[in-house]
mmCIF file of C-alpha atoms in Angstrom:
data_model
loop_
_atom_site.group_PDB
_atom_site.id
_atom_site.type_symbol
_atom_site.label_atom_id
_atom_site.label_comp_id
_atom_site.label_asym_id
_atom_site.label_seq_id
_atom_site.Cartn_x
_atom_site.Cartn_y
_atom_site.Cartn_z
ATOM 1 C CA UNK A 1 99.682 175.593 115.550
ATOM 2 C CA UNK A 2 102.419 173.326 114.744
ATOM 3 C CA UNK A 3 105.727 174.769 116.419
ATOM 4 C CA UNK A 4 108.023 171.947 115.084
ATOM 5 C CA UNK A 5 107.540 170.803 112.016
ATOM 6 C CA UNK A 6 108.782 167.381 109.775
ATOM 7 C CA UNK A 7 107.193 167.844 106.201
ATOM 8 C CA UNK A 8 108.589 164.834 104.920
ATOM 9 C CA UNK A 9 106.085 161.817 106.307
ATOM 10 C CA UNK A 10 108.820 159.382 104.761
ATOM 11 C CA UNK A 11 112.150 158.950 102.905
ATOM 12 C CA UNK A 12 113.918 155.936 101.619
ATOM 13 C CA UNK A 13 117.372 155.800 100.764
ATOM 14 C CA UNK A 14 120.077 153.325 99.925
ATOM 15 C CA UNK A 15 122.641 151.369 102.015
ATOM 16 C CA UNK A 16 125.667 153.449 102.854
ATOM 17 C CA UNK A 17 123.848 156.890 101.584
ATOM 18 C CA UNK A 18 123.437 159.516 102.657
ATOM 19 C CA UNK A 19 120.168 160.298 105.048
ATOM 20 C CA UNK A 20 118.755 163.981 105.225
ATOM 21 C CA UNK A 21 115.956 164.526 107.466
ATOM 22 C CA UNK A 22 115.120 168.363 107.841
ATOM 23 C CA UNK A 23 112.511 169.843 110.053
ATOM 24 C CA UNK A 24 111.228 173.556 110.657
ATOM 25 C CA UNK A 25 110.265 175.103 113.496
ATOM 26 C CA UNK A 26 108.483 178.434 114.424
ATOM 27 C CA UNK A 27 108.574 179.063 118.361
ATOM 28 C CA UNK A 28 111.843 181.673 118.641
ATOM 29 C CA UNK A 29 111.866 180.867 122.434
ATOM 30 C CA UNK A 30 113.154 177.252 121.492
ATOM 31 C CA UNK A 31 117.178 177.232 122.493
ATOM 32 C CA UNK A 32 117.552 173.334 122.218
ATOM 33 C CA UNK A 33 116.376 170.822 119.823
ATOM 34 C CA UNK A 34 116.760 166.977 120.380
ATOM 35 C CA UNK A 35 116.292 163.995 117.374
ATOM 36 C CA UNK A 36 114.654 160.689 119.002
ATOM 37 C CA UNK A 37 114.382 157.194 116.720
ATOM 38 C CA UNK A 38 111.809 155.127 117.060
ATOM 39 C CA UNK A 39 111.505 151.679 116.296
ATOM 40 C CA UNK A 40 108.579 149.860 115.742
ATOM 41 C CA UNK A 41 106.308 148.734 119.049
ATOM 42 C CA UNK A 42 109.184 150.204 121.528
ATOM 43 C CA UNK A 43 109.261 153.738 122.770
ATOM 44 C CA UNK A 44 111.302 156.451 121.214
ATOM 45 C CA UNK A 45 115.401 156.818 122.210
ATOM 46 C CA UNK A 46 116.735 159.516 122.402
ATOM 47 C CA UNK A 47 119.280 160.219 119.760
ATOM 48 C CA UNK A 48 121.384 163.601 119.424
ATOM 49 C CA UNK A 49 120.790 166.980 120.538
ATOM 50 C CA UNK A 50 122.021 170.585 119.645
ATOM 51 C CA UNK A 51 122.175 173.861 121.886
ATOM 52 C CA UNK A 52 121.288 177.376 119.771
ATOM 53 C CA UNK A 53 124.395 178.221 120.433
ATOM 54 C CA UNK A 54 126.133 175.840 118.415
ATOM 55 C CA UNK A 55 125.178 175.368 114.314
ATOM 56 C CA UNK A 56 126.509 171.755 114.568
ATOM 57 C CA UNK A 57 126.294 168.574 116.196
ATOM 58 C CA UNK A 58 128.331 165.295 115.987
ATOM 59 C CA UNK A 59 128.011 161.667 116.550
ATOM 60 C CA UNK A 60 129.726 159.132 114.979
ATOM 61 C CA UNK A 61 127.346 158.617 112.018
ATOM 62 C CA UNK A 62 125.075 161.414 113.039
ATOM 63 C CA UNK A 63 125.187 165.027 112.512
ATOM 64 C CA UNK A 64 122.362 167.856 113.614
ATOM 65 C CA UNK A 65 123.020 171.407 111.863
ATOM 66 C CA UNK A 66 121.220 173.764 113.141
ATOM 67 C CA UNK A 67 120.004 177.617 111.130
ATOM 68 C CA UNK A 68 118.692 180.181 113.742
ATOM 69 C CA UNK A 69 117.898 182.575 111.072
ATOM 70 C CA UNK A 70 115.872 180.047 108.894
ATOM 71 C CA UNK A 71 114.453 178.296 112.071
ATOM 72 C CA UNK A 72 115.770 174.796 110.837
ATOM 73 C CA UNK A 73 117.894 171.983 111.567
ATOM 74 C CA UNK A 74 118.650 168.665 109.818
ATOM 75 C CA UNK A 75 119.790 165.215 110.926
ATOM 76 C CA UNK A 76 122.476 163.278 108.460
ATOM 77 C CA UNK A 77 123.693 160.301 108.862
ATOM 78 C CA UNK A 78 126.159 158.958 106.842
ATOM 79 C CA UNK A 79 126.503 155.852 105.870
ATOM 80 C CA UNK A 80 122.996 154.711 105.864
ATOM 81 C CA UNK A 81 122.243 151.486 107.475
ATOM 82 C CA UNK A 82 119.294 149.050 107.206
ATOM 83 C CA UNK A 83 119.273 149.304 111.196
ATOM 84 C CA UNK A 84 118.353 152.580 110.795
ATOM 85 C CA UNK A 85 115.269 152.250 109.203
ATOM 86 C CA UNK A 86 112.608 153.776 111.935
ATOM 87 C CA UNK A 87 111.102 156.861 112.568
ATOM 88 C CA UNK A 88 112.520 159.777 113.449
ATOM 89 C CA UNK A 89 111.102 162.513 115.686
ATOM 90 C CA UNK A 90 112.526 165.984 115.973
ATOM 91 C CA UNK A 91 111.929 168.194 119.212
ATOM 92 C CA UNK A 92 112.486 171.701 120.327
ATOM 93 C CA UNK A 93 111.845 173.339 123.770
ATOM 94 C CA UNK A 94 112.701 176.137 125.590
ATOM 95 C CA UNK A 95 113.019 174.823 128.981
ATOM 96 C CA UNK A 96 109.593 174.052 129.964
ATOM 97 C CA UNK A 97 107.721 172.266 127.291
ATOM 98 C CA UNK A 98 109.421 170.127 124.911
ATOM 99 C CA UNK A 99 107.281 170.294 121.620
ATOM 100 C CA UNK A 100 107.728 167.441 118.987
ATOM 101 C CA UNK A 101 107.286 167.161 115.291
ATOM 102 C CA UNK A 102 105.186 164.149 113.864
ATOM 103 C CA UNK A 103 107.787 162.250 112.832
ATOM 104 C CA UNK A 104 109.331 160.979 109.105
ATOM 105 C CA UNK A 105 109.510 157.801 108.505
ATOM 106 C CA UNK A 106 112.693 156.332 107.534
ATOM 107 C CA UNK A 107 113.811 153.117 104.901
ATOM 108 C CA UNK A 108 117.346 151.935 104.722
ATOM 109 C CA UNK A 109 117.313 149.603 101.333
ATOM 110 C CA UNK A 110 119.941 146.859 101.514
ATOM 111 C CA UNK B 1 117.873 150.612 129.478
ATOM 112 C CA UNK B 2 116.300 153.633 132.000
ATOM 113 C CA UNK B 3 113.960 151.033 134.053
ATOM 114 C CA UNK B 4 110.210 152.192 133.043
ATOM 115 C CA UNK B 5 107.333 150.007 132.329
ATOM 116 C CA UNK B 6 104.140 150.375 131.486
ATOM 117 C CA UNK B 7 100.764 148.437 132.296
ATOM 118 C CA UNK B 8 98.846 146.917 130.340
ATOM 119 C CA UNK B 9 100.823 147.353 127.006
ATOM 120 C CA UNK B 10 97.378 146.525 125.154
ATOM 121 C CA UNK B 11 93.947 147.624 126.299
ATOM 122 C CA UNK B 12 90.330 147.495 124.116
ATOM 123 C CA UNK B 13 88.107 149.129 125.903
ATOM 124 C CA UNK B 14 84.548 150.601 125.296
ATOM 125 C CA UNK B 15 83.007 154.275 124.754
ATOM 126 C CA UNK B 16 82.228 155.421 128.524
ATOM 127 C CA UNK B 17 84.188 153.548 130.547
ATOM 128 C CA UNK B 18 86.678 154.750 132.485
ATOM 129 C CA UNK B 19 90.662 153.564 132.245
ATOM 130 C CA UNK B 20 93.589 153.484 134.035
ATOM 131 C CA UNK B 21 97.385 153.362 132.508
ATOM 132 C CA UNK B 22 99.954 152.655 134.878
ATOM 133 C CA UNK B 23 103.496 154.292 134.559
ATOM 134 C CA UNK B 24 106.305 152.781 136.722
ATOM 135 C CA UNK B 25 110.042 153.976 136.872
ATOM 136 C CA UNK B 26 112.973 152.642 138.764
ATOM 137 C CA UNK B 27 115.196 155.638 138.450
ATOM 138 C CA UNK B 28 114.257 158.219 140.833
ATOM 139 C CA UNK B 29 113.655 160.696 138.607
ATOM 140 C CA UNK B 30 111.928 163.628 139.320
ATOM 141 C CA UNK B 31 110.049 164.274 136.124
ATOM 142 C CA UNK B 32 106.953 161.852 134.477
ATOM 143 C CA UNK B 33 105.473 162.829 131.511
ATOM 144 C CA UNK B 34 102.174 160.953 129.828
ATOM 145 C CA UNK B 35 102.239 161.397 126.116
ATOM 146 C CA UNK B 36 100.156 160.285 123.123
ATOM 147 C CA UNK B 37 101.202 159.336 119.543
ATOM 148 C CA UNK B 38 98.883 160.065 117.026
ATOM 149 C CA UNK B 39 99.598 159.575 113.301
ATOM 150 C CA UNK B 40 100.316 163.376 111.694
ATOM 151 C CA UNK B 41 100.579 164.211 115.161
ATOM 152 C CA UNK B 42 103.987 162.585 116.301
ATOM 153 C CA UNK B 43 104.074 162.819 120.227
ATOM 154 C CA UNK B 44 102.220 165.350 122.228
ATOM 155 C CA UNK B 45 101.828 166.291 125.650
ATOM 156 C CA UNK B 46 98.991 165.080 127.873
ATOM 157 C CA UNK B 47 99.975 166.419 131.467
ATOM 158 C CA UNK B 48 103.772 166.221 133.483
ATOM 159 C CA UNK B 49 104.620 165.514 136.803
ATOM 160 C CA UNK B 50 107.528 167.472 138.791
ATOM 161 C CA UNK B 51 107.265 165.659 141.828
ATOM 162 C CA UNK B 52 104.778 163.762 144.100
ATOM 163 C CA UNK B 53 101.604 165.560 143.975
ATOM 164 C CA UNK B 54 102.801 168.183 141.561
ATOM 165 C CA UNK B 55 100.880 168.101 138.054
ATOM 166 C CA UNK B 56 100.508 170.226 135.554
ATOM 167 C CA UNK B 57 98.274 170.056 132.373
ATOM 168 C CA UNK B 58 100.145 169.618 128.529
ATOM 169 C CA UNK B 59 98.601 170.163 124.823
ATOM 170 C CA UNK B 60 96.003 167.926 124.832
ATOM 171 C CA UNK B 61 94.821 167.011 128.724
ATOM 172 C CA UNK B 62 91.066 167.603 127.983
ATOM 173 C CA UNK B 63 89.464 164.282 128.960
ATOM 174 C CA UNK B 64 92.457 162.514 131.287
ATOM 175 C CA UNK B 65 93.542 163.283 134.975
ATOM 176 C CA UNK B 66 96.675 162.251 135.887
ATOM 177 C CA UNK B 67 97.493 161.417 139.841
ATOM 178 C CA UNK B 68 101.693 161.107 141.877
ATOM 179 C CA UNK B 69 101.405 159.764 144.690
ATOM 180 C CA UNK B 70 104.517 157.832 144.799
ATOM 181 C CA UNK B 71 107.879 158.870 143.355
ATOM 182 C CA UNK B 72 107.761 156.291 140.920
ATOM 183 C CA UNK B 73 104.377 155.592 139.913
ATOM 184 C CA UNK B 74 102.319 158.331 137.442
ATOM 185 C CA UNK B 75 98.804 157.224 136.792
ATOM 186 C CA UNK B 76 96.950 158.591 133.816
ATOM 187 C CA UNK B 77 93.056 158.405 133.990
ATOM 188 C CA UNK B 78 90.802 158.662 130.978
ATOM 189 C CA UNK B 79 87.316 159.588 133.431
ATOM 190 C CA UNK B 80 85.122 158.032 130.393
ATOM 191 C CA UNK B 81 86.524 157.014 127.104
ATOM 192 C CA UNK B 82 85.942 158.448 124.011
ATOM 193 C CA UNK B 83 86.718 156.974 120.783
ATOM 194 C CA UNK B 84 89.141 159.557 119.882
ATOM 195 C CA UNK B 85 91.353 158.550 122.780
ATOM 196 C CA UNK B 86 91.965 155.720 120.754
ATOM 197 C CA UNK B 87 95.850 155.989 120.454
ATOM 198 C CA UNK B 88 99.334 154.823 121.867
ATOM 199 C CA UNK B 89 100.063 156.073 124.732
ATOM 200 C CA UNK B 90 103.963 156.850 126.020
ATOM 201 C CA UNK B 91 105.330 157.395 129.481
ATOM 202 C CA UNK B 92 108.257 159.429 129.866
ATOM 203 C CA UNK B 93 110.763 160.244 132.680
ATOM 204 C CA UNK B 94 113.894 162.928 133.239
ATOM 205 C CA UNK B 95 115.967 164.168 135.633
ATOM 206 C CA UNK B 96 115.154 168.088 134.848
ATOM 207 C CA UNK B 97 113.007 169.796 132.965
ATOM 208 C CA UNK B 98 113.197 170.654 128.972
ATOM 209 C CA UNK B 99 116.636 170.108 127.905
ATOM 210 C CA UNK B 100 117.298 166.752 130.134
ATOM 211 C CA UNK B 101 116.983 163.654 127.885
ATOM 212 C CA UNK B 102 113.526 161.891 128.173
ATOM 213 C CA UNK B 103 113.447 158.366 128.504
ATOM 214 C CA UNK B 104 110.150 156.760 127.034
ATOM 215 C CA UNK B 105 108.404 153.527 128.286
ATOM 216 C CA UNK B 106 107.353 150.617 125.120
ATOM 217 C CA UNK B 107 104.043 152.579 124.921
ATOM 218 C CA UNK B 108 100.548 151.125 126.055
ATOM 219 C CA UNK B 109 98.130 150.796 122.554
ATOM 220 C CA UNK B 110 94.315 151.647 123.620
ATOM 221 C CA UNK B 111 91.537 151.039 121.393
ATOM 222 C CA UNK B 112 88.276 152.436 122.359
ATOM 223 C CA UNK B 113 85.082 150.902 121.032
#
């Protein structure tokens, strides 16, 4: 059972686009979600973070929005980079366990 | 950078023998976490550590052990290795539990023969 879930594998966009990577989730006792970016042979960082309570999240180039009612959030970031070209994993948890999604891969085009 | 490493960063090993990763942090924290990154899979839970001696089991700890006995060292044991352990394997460290920021290791990559 996946509780957190990234349907898009990948996505490729241009430089100074914008990026939209959603992911679902299921588990109702998740109150916190968390975006980590992972680059190639290095571990992931993490990268923003929202609380249920709030529907968004700023910083600087990145934004998380967050839907309680359709159990989904979404990571922009605006412009696009080339530097941002990695993989990006999405996370819930509800204090204990934090559950992550398998990732979508993605490509920045200069 | 939080200060964890990870030994070795690159281990072939063969079906039945047992392995040892190595997960070392320089930050005190209380929390150690052994992951593994599987493609479809993204990053799931082997076992945790809340403090030295104190384990507890994740998603997917059929087939490792995991031993604390120092603050900063969390040892993850695969008893005999299968070839589905084949994988990269993450360390992770925070100050609480859930909602405190994990800091990940560079990974160790283990092939098993």
């Amino acid at each position: 059972d996946q509780q957190v879930k990234q349907n898009s594998p990948s996505l490729s966009v241009q430089e100074g686009r914008i990026s939209i990577l959603n992911c679902d989730y299921t588990n109702s006792m998740f109150d916190y979600f968390l975006w980590y970016k992972k680059y190639p042979a290095e571990g992931p960082t993490f990268l923003i973070s929202i609380s249920s309570i709030k529907d968004k999240n700023e910083d600087g180039r990145f934004t998380v929005f967050l839907n309680k009612s359709a159990k989904h959030l979404s990571l922009h970031i605006v412009p696009s980079q080339p530097g941002d070209s990695a993989v990006y994993f999405c996370a819930g948890t509800g204090g204990f366990k934090t559950i992550f999604g398998a990732g979508t891969r993605l490509f920045v085009k200069a | 950078d939080a200060g964890i490493t990870q030994s070795p960063r690159h281990k072939v090993t063969e079906t039945g023998t047992p392995v040892t990763l190595r997960c070392h942090q320089t930050e005190n924290h209380r929390y150690m976490y052994w992951y593994r990154q599987d493609p479809g899979h993204g990053l799931r839970l082997i076992h945790y550590s809340y403090g030295v001696k104190d384990t507890d089991k994740g998603e997917v700890s059929d087939g490792y052990s995991v031993s604390r006995s120092k603050t900063e060292d969390f040892l993850l044991t695969l008893e005999s290795a299968t070839s589905s352990q084949t994988s990269v394997y993450f360390c992770a460290i925070s100050e609480g539990r859930g909602r405190d920021t994990q800091y990940f290791g560079p990974g160790t990559r283990l092939t098993v023969l």
